[in-house]
PDB file of C-alpha atoms in Angstrom:
ATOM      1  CA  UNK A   1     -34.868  15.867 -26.022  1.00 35.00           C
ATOM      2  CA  UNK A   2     -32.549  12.492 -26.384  1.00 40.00           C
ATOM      3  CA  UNK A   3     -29.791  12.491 -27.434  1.00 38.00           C
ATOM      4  CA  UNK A   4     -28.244   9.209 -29.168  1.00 38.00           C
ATOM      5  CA  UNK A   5     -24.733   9.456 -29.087  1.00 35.00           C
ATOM      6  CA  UNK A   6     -23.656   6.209 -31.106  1.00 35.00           C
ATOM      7  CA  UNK A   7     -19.753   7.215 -31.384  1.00 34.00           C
ATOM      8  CA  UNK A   8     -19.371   6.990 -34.596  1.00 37.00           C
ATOM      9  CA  UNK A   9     -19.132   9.335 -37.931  1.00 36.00           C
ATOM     10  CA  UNK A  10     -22.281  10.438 -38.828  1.00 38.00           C
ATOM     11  CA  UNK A  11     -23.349  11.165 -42.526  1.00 37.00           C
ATOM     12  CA  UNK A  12     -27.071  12.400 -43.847  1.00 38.00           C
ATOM     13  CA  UNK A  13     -27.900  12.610 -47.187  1.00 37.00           C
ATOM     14  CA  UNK A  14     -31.217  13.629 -48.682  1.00 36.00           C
ATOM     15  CA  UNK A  15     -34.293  11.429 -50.480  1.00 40.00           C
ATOM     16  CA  UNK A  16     -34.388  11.709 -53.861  1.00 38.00           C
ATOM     17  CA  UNK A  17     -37.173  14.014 -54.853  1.00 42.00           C
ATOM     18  CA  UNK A  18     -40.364  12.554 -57.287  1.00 54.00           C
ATOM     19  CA  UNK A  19     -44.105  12.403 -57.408  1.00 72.00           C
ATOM     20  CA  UNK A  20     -45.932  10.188 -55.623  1.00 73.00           C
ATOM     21  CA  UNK A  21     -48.354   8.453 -57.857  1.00 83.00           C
ATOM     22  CA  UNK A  22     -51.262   5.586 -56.249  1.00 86.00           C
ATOM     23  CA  UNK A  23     -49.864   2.086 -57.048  1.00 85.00           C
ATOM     24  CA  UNK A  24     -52.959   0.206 -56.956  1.00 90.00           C
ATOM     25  CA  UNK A  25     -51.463  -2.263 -54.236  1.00 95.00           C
ATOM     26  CA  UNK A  26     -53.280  -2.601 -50.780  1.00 97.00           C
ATOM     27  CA  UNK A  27     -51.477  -3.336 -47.659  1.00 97.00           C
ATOM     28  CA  UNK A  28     -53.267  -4.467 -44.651  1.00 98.00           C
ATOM     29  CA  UNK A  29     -52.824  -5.238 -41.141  1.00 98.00           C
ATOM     30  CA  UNK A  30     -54.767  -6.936 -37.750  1.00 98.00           C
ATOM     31  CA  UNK A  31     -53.775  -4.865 -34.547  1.00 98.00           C
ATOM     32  CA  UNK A  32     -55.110  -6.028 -31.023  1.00 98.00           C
ATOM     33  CA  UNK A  33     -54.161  -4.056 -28.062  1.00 98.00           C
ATOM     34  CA  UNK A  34     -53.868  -6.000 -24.848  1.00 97.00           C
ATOM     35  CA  UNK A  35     -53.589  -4.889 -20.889  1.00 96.00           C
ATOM     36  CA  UNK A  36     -50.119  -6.846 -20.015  1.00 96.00           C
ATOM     37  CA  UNK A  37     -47.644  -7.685 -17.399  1.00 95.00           C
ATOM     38  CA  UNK A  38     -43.658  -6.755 -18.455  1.00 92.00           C
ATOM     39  CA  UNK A  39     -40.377  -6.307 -17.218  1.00 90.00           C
ATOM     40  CA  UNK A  40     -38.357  -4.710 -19.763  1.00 87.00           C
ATOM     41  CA  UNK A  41     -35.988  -3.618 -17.050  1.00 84.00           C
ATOM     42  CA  UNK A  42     -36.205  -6.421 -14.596  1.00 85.00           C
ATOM     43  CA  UNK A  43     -38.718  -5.310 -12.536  1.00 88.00           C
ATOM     44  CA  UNK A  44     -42.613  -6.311 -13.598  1.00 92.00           C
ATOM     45  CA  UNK A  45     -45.499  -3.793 -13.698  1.00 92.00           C
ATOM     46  CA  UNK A  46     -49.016  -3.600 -15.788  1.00 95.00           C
ATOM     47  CA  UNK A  47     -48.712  -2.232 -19.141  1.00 95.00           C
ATOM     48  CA  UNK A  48     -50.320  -2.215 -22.553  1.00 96.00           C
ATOM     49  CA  UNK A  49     -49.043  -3.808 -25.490  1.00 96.00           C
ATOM     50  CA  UNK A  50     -50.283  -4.312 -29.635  1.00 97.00           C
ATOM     51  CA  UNK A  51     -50.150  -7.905 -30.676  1.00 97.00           C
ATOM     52  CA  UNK A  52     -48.814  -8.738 -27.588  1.00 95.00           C
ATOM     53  CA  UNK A  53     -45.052  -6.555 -27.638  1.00 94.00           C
ATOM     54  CA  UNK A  54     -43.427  -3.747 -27.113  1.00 93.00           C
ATOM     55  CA  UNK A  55     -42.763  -2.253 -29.302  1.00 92.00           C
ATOM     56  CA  UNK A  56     -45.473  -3.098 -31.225  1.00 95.00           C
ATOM     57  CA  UNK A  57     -45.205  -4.619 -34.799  1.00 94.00           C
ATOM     58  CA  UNK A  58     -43.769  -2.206 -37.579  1.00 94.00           C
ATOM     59  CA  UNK A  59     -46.385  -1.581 -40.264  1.00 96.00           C
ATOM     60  CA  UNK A  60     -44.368  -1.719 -43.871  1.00 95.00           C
ATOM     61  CA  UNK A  61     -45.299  -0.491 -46.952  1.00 96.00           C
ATOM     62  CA  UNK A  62     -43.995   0.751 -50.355  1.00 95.00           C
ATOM     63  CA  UNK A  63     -44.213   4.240 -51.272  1.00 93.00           C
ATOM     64  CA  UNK A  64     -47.870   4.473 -53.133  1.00 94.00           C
ATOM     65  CA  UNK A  65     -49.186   1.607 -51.500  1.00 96.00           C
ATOM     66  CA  UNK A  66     -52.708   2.034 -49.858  1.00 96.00           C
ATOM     67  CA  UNK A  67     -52.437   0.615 -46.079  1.00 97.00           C
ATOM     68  CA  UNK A  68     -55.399  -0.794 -44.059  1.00 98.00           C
ATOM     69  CA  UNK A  69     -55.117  -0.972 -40.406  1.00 98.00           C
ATOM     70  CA  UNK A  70     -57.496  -3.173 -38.125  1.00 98.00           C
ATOM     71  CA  UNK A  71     -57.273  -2.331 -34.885  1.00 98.00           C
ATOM     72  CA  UNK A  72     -58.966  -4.676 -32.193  1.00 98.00           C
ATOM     73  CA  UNK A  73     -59.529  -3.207 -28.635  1.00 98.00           C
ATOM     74  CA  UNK A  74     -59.009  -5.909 -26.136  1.00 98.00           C
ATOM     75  CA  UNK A  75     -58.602  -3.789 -23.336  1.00 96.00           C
ATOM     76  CA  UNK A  76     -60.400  -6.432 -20.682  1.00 91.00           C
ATOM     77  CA  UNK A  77     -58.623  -5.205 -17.336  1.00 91.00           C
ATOM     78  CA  UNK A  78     -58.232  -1.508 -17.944  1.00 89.00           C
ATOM     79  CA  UNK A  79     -61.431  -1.453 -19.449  1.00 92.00           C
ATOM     80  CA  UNK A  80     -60.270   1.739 -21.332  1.00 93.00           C
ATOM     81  CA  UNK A  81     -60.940   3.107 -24.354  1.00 95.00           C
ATOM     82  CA  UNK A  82     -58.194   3.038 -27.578  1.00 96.00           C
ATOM     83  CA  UNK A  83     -57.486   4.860 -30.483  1.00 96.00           C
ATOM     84  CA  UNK A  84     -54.354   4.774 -33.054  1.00 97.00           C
ATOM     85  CA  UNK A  85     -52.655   7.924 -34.859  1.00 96.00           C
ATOM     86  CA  UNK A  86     -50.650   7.337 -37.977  1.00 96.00           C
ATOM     87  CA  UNK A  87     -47.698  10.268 -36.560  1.00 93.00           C
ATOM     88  CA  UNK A  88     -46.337  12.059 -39.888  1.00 89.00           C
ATOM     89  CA  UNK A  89     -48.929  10.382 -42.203  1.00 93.00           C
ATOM     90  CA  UNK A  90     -50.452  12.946 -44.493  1.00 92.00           C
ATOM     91  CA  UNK A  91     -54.299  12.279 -43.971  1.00 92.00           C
ATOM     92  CA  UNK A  92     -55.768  13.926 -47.408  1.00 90.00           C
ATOM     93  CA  UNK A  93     -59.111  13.151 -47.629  1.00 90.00           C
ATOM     94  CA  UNK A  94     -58.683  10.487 -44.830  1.00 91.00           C
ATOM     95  CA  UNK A  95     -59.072  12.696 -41.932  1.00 90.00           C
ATOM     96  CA  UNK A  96     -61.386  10.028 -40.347  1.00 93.00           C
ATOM     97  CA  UNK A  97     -58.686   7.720 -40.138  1.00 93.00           C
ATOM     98  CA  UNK A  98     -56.282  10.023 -38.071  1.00 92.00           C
ATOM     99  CA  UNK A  99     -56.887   8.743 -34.898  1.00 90.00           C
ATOM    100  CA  UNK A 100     -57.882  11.849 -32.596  1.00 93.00           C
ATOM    101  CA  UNK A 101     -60.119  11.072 -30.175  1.00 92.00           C
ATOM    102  CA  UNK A 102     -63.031  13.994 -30.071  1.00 91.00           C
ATOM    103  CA  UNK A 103     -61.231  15.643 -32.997  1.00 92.00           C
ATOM    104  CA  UNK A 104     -61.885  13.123 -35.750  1.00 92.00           C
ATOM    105  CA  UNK A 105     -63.161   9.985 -34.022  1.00 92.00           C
ATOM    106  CA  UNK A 106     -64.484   8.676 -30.552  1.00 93.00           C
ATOM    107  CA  UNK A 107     -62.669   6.348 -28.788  1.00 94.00           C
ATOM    108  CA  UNK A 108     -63.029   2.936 -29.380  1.00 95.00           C
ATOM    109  CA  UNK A 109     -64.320   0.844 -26.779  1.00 96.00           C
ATOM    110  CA  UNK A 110     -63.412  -2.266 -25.429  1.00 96.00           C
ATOM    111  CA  UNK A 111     -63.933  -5.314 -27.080  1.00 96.00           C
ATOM    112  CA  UNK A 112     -64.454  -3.296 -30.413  1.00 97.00           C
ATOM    113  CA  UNK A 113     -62.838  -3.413 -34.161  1.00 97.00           C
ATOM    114  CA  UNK A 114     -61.628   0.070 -35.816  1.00 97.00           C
ATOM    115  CA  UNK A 115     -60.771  -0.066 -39.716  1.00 97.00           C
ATOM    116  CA  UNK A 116     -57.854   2.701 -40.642  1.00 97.00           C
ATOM    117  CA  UNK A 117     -56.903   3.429 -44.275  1.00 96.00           C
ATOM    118  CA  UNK A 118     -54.850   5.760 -45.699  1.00 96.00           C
ATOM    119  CA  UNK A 119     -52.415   6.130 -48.459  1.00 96.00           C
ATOM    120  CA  UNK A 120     -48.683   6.179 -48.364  1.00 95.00           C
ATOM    121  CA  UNK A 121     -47.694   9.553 -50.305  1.00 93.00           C
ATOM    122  CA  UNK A 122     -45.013   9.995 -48.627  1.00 91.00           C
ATOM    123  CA  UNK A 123     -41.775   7.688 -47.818  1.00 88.00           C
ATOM    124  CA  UNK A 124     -39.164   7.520 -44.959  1.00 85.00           C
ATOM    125  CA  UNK A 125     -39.416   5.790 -41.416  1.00 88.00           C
ATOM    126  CA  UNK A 126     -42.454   6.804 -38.463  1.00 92.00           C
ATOM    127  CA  UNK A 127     -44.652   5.749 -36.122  1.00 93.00           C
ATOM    128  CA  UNK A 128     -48.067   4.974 -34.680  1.00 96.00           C
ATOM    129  CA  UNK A 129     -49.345   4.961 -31.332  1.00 96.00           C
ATOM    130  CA  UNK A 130     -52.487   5.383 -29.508  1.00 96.00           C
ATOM    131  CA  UNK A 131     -53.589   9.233 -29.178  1.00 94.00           C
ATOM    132  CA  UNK A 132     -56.548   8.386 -25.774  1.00 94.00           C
ATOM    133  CA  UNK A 133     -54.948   8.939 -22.077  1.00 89.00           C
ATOM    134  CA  UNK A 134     -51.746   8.081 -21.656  1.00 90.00           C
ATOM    135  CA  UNK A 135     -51.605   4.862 -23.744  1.00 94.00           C
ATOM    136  CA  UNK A 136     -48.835   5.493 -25.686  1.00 92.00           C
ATOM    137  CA  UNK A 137     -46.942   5.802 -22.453  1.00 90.00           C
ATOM    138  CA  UNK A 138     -48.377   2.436 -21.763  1.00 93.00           C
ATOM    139  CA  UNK A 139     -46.484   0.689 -24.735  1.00 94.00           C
ATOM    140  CA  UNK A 140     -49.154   1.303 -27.372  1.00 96.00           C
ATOM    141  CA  UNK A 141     -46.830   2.575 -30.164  1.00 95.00           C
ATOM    142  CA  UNK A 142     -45.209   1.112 -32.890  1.00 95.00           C
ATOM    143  CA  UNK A 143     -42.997   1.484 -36.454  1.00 93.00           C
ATOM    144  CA  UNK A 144     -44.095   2.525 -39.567  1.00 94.00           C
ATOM    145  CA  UNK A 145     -41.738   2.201 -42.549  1.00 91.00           C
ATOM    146  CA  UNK A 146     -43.008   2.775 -46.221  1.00 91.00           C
ATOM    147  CA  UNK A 147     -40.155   2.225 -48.657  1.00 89.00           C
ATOM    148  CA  UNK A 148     -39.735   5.003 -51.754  1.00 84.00           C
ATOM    149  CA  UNK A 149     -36.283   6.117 -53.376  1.00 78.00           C
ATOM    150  CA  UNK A 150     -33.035   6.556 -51.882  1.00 70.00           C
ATOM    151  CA  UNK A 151     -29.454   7.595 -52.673  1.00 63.00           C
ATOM    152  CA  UNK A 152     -27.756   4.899 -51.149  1.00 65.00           C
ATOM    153  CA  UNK A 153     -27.586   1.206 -51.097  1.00 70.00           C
ATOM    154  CA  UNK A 154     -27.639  -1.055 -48.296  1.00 72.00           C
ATOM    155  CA  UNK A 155     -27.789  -5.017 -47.555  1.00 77.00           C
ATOM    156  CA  UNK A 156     -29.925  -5.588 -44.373  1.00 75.00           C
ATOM    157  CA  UNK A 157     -32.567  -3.979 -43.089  1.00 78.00           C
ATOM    158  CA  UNK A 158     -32.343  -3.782 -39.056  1.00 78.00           C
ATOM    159  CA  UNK A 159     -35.623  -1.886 -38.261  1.00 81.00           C
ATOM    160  CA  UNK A 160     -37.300   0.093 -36.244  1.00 86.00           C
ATOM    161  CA  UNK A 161     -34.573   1.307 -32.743  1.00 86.00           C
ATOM    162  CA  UNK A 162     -37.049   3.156 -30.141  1.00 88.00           C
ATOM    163  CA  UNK A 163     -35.811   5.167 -27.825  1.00 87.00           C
ATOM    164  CA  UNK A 164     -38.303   5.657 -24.747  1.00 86.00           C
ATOM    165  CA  UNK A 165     -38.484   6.709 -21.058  1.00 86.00           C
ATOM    166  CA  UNK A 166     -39.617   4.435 -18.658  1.00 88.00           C
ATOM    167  CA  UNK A 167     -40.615   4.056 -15.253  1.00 88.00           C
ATOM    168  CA  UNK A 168     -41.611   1.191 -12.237  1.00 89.00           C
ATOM    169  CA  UNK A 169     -44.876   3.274 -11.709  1.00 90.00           C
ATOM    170  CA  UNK A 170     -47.553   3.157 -13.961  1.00 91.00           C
ATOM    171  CA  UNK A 171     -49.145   6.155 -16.075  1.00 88.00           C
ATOM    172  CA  UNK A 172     -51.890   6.392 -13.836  1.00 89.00           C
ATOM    173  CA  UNK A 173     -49.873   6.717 -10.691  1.00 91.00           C
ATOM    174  CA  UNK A 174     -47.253   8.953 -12.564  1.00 89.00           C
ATOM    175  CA  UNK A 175     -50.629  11.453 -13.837  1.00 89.00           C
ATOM    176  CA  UNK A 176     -51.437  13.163 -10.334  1.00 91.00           C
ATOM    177  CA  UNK A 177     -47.814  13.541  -9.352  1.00 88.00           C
ATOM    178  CA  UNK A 178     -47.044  15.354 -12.333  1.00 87.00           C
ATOM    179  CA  UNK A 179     -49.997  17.495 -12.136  1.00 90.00           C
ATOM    180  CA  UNK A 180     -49.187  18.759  -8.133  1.00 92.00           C
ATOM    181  CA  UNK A 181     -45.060  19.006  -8.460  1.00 89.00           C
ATOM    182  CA  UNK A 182     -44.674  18.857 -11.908  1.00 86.00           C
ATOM    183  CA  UNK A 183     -42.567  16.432 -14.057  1.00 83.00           C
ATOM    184  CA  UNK A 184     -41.397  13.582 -12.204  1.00 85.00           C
ATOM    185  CA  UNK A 185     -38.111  11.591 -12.327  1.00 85.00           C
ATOM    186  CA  UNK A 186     -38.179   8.024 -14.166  1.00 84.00           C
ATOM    187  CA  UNK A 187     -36.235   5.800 -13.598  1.00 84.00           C
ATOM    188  CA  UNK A 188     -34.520   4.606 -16.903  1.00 84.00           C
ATOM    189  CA  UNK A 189     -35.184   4.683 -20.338  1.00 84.00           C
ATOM    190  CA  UNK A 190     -35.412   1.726 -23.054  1.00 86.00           C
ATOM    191  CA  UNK A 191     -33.700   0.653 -26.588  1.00 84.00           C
ATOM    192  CA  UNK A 192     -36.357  -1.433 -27.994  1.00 82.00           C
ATOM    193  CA  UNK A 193     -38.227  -1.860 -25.250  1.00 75.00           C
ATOM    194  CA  UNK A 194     -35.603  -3.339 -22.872  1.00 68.00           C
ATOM    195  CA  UNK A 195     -32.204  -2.507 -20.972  1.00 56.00           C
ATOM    196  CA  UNK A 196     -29.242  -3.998 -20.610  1.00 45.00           C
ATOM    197  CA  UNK A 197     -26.770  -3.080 -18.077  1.00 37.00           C
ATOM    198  CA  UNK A 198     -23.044  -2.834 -18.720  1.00 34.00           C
ATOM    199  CA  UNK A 199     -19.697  -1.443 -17.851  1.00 31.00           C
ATOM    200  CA  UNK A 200     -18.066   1.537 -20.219  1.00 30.00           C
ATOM    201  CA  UNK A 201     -14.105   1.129 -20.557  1.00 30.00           C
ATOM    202  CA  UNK A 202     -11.561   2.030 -22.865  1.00 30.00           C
ATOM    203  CA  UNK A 203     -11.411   1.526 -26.739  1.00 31.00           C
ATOM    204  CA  UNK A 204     -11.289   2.608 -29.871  1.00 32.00           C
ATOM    205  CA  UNK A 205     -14.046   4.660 -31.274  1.00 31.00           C
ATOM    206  CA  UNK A 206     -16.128   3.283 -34.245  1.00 32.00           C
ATOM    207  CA  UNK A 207     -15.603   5.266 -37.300  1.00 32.00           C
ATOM    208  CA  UNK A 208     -18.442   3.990 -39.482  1.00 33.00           C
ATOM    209  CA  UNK A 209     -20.904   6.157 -41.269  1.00 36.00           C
ATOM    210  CA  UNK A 210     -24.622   6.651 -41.451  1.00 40.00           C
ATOM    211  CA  UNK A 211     -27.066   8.006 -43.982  1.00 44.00           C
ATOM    212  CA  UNK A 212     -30.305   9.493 -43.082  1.00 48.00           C
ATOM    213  CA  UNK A 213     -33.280  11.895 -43.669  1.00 53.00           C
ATOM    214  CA  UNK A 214     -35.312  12.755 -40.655  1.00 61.00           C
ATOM    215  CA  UNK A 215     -39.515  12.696 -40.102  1.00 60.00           C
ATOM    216  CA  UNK A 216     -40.103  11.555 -43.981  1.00 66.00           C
ATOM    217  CA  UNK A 217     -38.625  14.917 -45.188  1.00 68.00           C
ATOM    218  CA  UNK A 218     -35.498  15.250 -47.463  1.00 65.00           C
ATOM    219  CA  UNK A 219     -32.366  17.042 -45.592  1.00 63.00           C
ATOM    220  CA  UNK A 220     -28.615  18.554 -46.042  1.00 64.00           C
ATOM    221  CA  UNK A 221     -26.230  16.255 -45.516  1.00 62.00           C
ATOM    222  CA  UNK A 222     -24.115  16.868 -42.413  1.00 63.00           C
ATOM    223  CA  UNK A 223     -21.056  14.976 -40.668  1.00 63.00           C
ATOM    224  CA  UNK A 224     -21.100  14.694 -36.777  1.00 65.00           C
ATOM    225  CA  UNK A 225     -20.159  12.562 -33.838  1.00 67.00           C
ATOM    226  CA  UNK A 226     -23.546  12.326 -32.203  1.00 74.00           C
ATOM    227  CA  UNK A 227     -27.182  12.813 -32.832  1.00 76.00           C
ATOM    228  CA  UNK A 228     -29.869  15.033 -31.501  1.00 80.00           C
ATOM    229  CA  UNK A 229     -33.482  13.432 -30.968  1.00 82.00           C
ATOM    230  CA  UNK A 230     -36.757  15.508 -30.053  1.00 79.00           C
ATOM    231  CA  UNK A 231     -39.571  13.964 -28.824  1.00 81.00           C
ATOM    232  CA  UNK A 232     -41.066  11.859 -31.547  1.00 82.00           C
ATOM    233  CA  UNK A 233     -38.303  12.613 -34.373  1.00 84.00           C
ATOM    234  CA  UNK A 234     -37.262   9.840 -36.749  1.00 83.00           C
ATOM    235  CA  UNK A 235     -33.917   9.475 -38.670  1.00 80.00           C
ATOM    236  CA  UNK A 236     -33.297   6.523 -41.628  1.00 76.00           C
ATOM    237  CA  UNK A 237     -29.892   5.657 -41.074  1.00 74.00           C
ATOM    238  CA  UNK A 238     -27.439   3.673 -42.966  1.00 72.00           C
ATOM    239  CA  UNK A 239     -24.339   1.887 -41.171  1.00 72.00           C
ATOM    240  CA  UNK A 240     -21.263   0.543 -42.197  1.00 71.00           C
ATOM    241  CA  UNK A 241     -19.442  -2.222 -40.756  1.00 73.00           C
ATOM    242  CA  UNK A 242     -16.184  -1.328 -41.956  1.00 72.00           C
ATOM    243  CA  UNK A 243     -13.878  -1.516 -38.956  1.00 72.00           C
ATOM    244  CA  UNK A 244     -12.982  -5.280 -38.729  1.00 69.00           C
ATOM    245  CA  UNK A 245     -10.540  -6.606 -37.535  1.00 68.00           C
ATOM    246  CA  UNK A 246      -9.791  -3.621 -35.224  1.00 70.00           C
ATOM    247  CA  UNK A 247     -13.510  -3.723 -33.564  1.00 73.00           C
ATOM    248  CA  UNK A 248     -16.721  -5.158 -34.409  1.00 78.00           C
ATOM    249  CA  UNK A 249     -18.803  -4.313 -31.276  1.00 82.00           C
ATOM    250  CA  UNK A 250     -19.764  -1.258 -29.986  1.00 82.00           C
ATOM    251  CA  UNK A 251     -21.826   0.648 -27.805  1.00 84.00           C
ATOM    252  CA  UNK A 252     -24.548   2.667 -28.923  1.00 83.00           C
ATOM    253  CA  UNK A 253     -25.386   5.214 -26.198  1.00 84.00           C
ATOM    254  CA  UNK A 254     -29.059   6.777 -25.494  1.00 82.00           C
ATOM    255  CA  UNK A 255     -28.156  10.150 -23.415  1.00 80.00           C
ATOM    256  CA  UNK A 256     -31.021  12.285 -22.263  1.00 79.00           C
ATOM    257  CA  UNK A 257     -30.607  15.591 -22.137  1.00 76.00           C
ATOM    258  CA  UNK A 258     -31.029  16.690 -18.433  1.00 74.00           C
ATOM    259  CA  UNK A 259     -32.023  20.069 -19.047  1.00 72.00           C
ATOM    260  CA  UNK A 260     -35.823  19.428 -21.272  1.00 72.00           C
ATOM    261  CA  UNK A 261     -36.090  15.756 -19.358  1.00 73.00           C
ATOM    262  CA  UNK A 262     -35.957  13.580 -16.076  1.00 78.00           C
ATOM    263  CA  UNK A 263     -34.711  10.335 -15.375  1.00 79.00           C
ATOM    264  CA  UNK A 264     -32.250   9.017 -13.068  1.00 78.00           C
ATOM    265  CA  UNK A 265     -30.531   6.701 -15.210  1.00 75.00           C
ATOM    266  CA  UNK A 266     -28.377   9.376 -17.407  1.00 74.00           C
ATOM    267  CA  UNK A 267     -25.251   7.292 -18.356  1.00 74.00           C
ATOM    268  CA  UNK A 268     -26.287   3.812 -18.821  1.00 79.00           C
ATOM    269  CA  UNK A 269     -29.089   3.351 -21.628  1.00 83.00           C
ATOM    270  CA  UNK A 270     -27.412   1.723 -23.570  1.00 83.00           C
ATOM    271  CA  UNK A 271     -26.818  -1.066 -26.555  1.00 83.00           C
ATOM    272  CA  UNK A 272     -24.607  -3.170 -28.193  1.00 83.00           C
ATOM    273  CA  UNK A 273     -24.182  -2.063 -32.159  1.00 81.00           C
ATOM    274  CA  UNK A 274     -22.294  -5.683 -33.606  1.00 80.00           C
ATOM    275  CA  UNK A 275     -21.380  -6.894 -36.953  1.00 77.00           C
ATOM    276  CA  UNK A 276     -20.034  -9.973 -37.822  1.00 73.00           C
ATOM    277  CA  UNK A 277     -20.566 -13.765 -38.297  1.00 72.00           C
ATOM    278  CA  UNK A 278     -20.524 -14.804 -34.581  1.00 73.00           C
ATOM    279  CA  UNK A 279     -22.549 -13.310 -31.703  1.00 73.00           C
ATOM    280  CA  UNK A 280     -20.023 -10.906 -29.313  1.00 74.00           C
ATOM    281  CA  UNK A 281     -18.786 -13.088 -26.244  1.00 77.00           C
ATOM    282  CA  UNK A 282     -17.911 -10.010 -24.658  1.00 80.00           C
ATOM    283  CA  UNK A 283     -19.234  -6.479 -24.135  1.00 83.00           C
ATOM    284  CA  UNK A 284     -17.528  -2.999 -25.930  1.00 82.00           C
ATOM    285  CA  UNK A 285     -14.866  -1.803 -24.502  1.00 78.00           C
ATOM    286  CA  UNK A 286     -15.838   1.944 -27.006  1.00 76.00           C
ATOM    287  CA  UNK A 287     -15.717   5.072 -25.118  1.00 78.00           C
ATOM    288  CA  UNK A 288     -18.376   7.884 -26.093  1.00 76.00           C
ATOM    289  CA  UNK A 289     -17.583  11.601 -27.275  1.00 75.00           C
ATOM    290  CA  UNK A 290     -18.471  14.130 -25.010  1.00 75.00           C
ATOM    291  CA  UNK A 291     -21.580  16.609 -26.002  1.00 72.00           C
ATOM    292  CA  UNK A 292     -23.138  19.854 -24.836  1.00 71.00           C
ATOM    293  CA  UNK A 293     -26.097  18.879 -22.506  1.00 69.00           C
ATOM    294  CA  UNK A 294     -28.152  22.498 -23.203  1.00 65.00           C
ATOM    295  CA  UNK A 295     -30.562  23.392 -25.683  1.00 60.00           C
ATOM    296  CA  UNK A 296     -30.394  26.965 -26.697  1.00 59.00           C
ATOM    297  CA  UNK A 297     -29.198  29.281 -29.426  1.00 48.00           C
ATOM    298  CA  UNK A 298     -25.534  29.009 -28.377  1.00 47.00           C
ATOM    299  CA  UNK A 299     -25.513  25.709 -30.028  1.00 49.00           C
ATOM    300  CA  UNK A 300     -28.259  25.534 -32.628  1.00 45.00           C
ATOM    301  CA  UNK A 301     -30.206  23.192 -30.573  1.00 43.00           C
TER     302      UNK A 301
END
C-alpha cells in the first residue's frame, strides 16, 4: 500500500447516482507499444513505453460513449508478446476485449494490430495496462477517464497523477531475485513517471480541500489529513487553491507504507502541488502530518 500524504484537508463526496444509457457516440484510439531507453530518475535503463511515454496517454471518454482501442505491438528488441486490460471496466458482453492473456485472448505478437471495444457504463477515473509478463512493470500502463455526473464543480482538469515503484534493474533481472529471497528492495518510486529531489523545511500546512470517489464507485464523504492507496486504487479529487497570499506551493508527498512494500527511498517521493499565475522560483517550505505506517484492524486499514 501507498500512502499519499498531500498535507492538506481532505473531503470525499459521492457520484451522483443514474442509469447509464448507450449514447450512440464512438470514441477511438491508436496505441503502439515500444521497447525504450528512460531515465525518469536520472539514471537510464531499457523499458517499455505506449506512444512513446510514460505514462502512457490517458484514454477519455464520456459516460455512455462506446471506446475503440487499437493497440499496435512494436515490440522489435524484446521481441515479446503484448496485451492491454481495461482495469475496472465492466466487460458485458465484451469479454473478448478484456485483455487476459490465455483467459480471454492470446497474446499479441510483435509487429501485430489488436482492436479493443467496449462501452463506458460506468464513470469515474482508471487505468489500463498490459496484463502479459511483467509489462506493466515495464511502463505499459496508462489513464482512463470517462466523464458522467458529479456533485461538484471545478475549472481545470489536471489529469491523471500515478504513483509507481521503480527500480535501476529491469523486470527481468528483478523476476529471479524475487522468486529465491522474495520481494526485493527498489530503489525509489515515481509521480508521473519522474522524481524530483528536494529538501523538506518548515511551513505552513495547506488547508485546501478535495472531493473524490474511489475505483468508479460512489462513497461517504470523509475529512482527513492524508490518503490511503492500495495497489491499483483510484481517487477523483477536487482541489482548491484557496490559500493565497499565505502559500501557493506545496509539497505533495508519496509515502510507502514499509510494512506491505520495499523501497529504499521512503521520505523523498515527492511533488510540487502550485497554483498561481507564475511558475514557483522556489521549492515548499510545507511540512507533512505524521501517519500510522501499519495496516491492521487497529486502524481500519
Amino acid at each position: 500500500m501507498r500512502v499519499l500524504e498531500i498535507a492538506l484537508l481532505v473531503l470525499v463526496l459521492p457520484l451522483a447516482a443514474a442509469t447509464w444509457t448507450n449514447k450512440g457516440v464512438t470514441r477511438e484510439y491508436w496505441l503502439e507499444i515500444t521497447d525504450v531507453t528512460v531515465s525518469p530518475d536520472g539514471i537510464p535503463r531499457p523499458a517499455m513505453a505506449v506512444n512513446g511515454s510514460i505514462p502512457g496517454p490517458t484514454i477519455f471518454a464520456d459516460w455512455g460513449d462506446t471506446v475503440i482501442v487499437h493497440v499496435k505491438n512494436s515490440l522489435t528488441t524484446s521481441l515479446n508478446g503484448t496485451s492491454l486490460h481495461f482495469h475496472g471496466i465492466r466487460q458485458n458482453f465484451t469479454k473478448q476485449s478484456d485483455g487476459v492473456p490465455s483467459i480471454t485472448e492470446c497474446p499479441s505478437p510483435p509487429g501485430s494490430t489488436k482492436t479493443y471495444h467496449w462501452e463506458a457504463v460506468q464513470y469515474g477515473t482508471s487505468w489500463y495496462h498490459s496484463h502479459f509478463g511483467l509489462q506493466l512493470w515495464q511502463g505499459v500502463f496508462g489513464g482512463i477517464v470517462i466523464n458522467g455526473p458529479a456533485t461538484a464543480d471545478y475549472d481545470v482538469d489536471l489529469g491523471v497523477l500515478f504513483l509507481n515503484d521503480w527500480d535501476r534493474r529491469t523486470v527481468d533481472e528483478l523476476h529471479p531475485v524475487a522468486e529465491v529471497t522474495g520481494p526485493p528492495f527498489l530503489a525509489t518510486g515515481l509521480i508521473n513517471g519522474t522524481n524530483v529531489d528536494g529538501s523538506t523545511g518548515l511551513g505552513q500546512r495547506l488547508n485546501i480541500s478535495l472531493e473524490a470517489a474511489a475505483d468508479l464507485v460512489p462513497i461517504t464523504p470523509y475529512t482527513t489529513t492524508t490518503l490511503d492507496i492500495a495497489i491499483g486504487q483510484r481517487y477523483d479529487l477536487i482541489i482548491h487553491g484557496n490559500q493565497q497570499p499565505t502559500a501557493e506551493s506545496f509539497w505533495l508527498r508519496a509515502l510507502p507504507q514499509t510494512t506491505c512494500s520495499f523501497t529504499n527511498n521512503t521520505d523523498n517521493i515527492r511533488a510540487v502541488v502550485h497554483y498561481g499565475r507564475q511558475p514557483p522560483d522556489v521549492l515548499p517550505q510545507t511540512t507533512g502530518y505524521n501517519f500510522t505506517d501499519a495496516m491492521d484492524a487497529s486502524d481500519g486499514r
